[in-house]
Amino acid sequence: MSISKRIRHLRQTLNMSQVEFAKAIYISNGYIAELECEHRRVNERILHLISLTFSVNEKWLKTGEGEMFFNTPGEKLQRMVGLFNELPPKFQDYAMQQIEQLLKLNDSRR
């Protein structure tokens, strides 16, 4: 199955229209239609956006290997660490502050 077909399969698995899927990753639905029909090449930015937005295994998107979605906490943590390491230090600090705020919010709801 090609990358384009995997994107279509993912979208259908998520039970989303092309319009909904495109809106979620901030691109036009025409662009998604062209990707799915293999009239456009899928670039790294699109793959990364899809992976981040829908918790999809980027390796699966690229090659079809592995599971479609990140399932275990360990896989999610590994993904989070990888993303965190891509950030510049000042954004890493901001991300940490946001996580701490989420934990406080979660604790206050108990």
Short mmCIF file of C-alpha atoms in Angstrom, two decimals:
data_model
loop_
_atom_site.label_atom_id
_atom_site.label_comp_id
_atom_site.label_asym_id
_atom_site.label_seq_id
_atom_site.Cartn_x
_atom_site.Cartn_y
_atom_site.Cartn_z
CA MET A 1 0.00 0.00 0.00
CA SER A 2 1.38 3.45 -0.89
CA ILE A 3 1.70 6.38 1.53
CA SER A 4 -1.27 8.00 -0.18
CA LYS A 5 -3.39 4.90 0.32
CA ARG A 6 -2.34 4.70 3.97
CA ILE A 7 -3.42 8.31 4.47
CA ARG A 8 -6.82 7.50 2.96
CA HIS A 9 -7.05 4.35 5.09
CA LEU A 10 -6.18 6.37 8.21
CA ARG A 11 -8.77 9.02 7.40
CA GLN A 12 -11.42 6.37 6.85
CA THR A 13 -10.40 4.57 10.06
CA LEU A 14 -10.88 7.85 11.91
CA ASN A 15 -14.28 8.14 10.20
CA MET A 16 -13.43 11.62 8.93
CA SER A 17 -14.28 13.35 5.68
CA GLN A 18 -11.50 14.87 3.62
CA VAL A 19 -12.71 18.28 4.78
CA GLU A 20 -12.52 17.32 8.48
CA PHE A 21 -9.15 15.63 8.09
CA ALA A 22 -7.66 18.55 6.17
CA LYS A 23 -8.99 21.09 8.66
CA ALA A 24 -7.44 19.15 11.55
CA ILE A 25 -3.96 19.45 9.99
CA TYR A 26 -4.48 22.98 8.60
CA ILE A 27 -4.38 22.23 4.90
CA SER A 28 -7.03 22.38 2.17
CA ASN A 29 -9.33 19.48 1.47
CA GLY A 30 -8.27 19.73 -2.19
CA TYR A 31 -4.71 19.06 -1.11
CA ILE A 32 -5.81 15.93 0.78
CA ALA A 33 -7.80 14.78 -2.24
CA GLU A 34 -4.74 15.20 -4.46
CA LEU A 35 -2.58 13.30 -1.96
CA GLU A 36 -5.03 10.43 -1.73
CA CYS A 37 -5.29 10.21 -5.52
CA GLU A 38 -1.48 10.33 -5.79
CA HIS A 39 -1.56 13.56 -7.81
CA ARG A 40 0.73 15.14 -5.21
CA ARG A 41 3.70 13.76 -3.38
CA VAL A 42 3.44 13.44 0.37
CA ASN A 43 6.15 15.53 2.04
CA GLU A 44 7.74 15.18 5.47
CA ARG A 45 5.82 18.15 6.89
CA ILE A 46 2.47 16.56 6.07
CA LEU A 47 3.56 13.22 7.52
CA HIS A 48 4.72 14.95 10.70
CA LEU A 49 1.45 16.90 11.02
CA ILE A 50 -0.62 13.75 10.56
CA SER A 51 1.48 11.88 13.09
CA LEU A 52 1.24 14.62 15.71
CA THR A 53 -2.43 15.39 15.21
CA PHE A 54 -3.75 11.84 15.20
CA SER A 55 -1.11 9.99 17.29
CA VAL A 56 -0.15 7.96 14.25
CA ASN A 57 3.09 6.02 14.00
CA GLU A 58 5.11 7.96 11.42
CA LYS A 59 6.98 4.78 10.47
CA TRP A 60 3.66 3.16 9.60
CA LEU A 61 2.72 6.16 7.47
CA LYS A 62 6.01 6.01 5.57
CA THR A 63 6.50 2.26 5.19
CA GLY A 64 3.41 0.44 6.41
CA GLU A 65 5.50 -1.25 9.12
CA GLY A 66 4.32 -1.42 12.70
CA GLU A 67 1.00 -0.38 14.16
CA MET A 68 -1.04 2.48 12.77
CA PHE A 69 -1.44 4.22 16.14
CA PHE A 70 0.79 4.66 19.15
CA ASN A 71 -0.83 2.36 21.67
CA THR A 72 1.29 1.85 24.75
CA PRO A 73 2.38 4.48 27.28
CA GLY A 74 5.99 3.60 26.43
CA GLU A 75 5.44 4.38 22.76
CA LYS A 76 3.76 7.66 23.64
CA LEU A 77 6.58 8.57 26.01
CA GLN A 78 9.20 7.74 23.41
CA ARG A 79 7.37 9.93 20.90
CA MET A 80 7.05 12.75 23.42
CA VAL A 81 10.76 12.65 24.29
CA GLY A 82 11.66 12.74 20.60
CA LEU A 83 9.43 15.76 20.01
CA PHE A 84 10.68 17.48 23.15
CA ASN A 85 14.29 17.05 22.02
CA GLU A 86 13.49 18.77 18.73
CA LEU A 87 12.46 21.94 20.57
CA PRO A 88 14.87 24.77 21.36
CA PRO A 89 15.61 25.13 25.10
CA LYS A 90 13.21 28.04 25.68
CA PHE A 91 10.34 26.03 24.18
CA GLN A 92 11.36 23.00 26.23
CA ASP A 93 10.97 25.16 29.35
CA TYR A 94 7.56 26.33 28.14
CA ALA A 95 6.47 22.73 27.42
CA MET A 96 7.50 21.71 30.94
CA GLN A 97 5.50 24.59 32.45
CA GLN A 98 2.43 23.54 30.44
CA ILE A 99 2.73 19.92 31.57
CA GLU A 100 3.02 21.07 35.18
CA GLN A 101 -0.10 23.22 34.75
CA LEU A 102 -2.00 20.25 33.28
CA LEU A 103 -1.02 18.15 36.29
CA LYS A 104 -2.26 20.85 38.68
CA LEU A 105 -5.51 21.12 36.75
CA ASN A 106 -5.93 17.36 36.85
CA ASP A 107 -5.26 17.27 40.61
CA SER A 108 -7.80 20.03 41.26
CA ARG A 109 -10.54 18.00 39.53
CA ARG A 110 -10.12 15.02 41.86
#
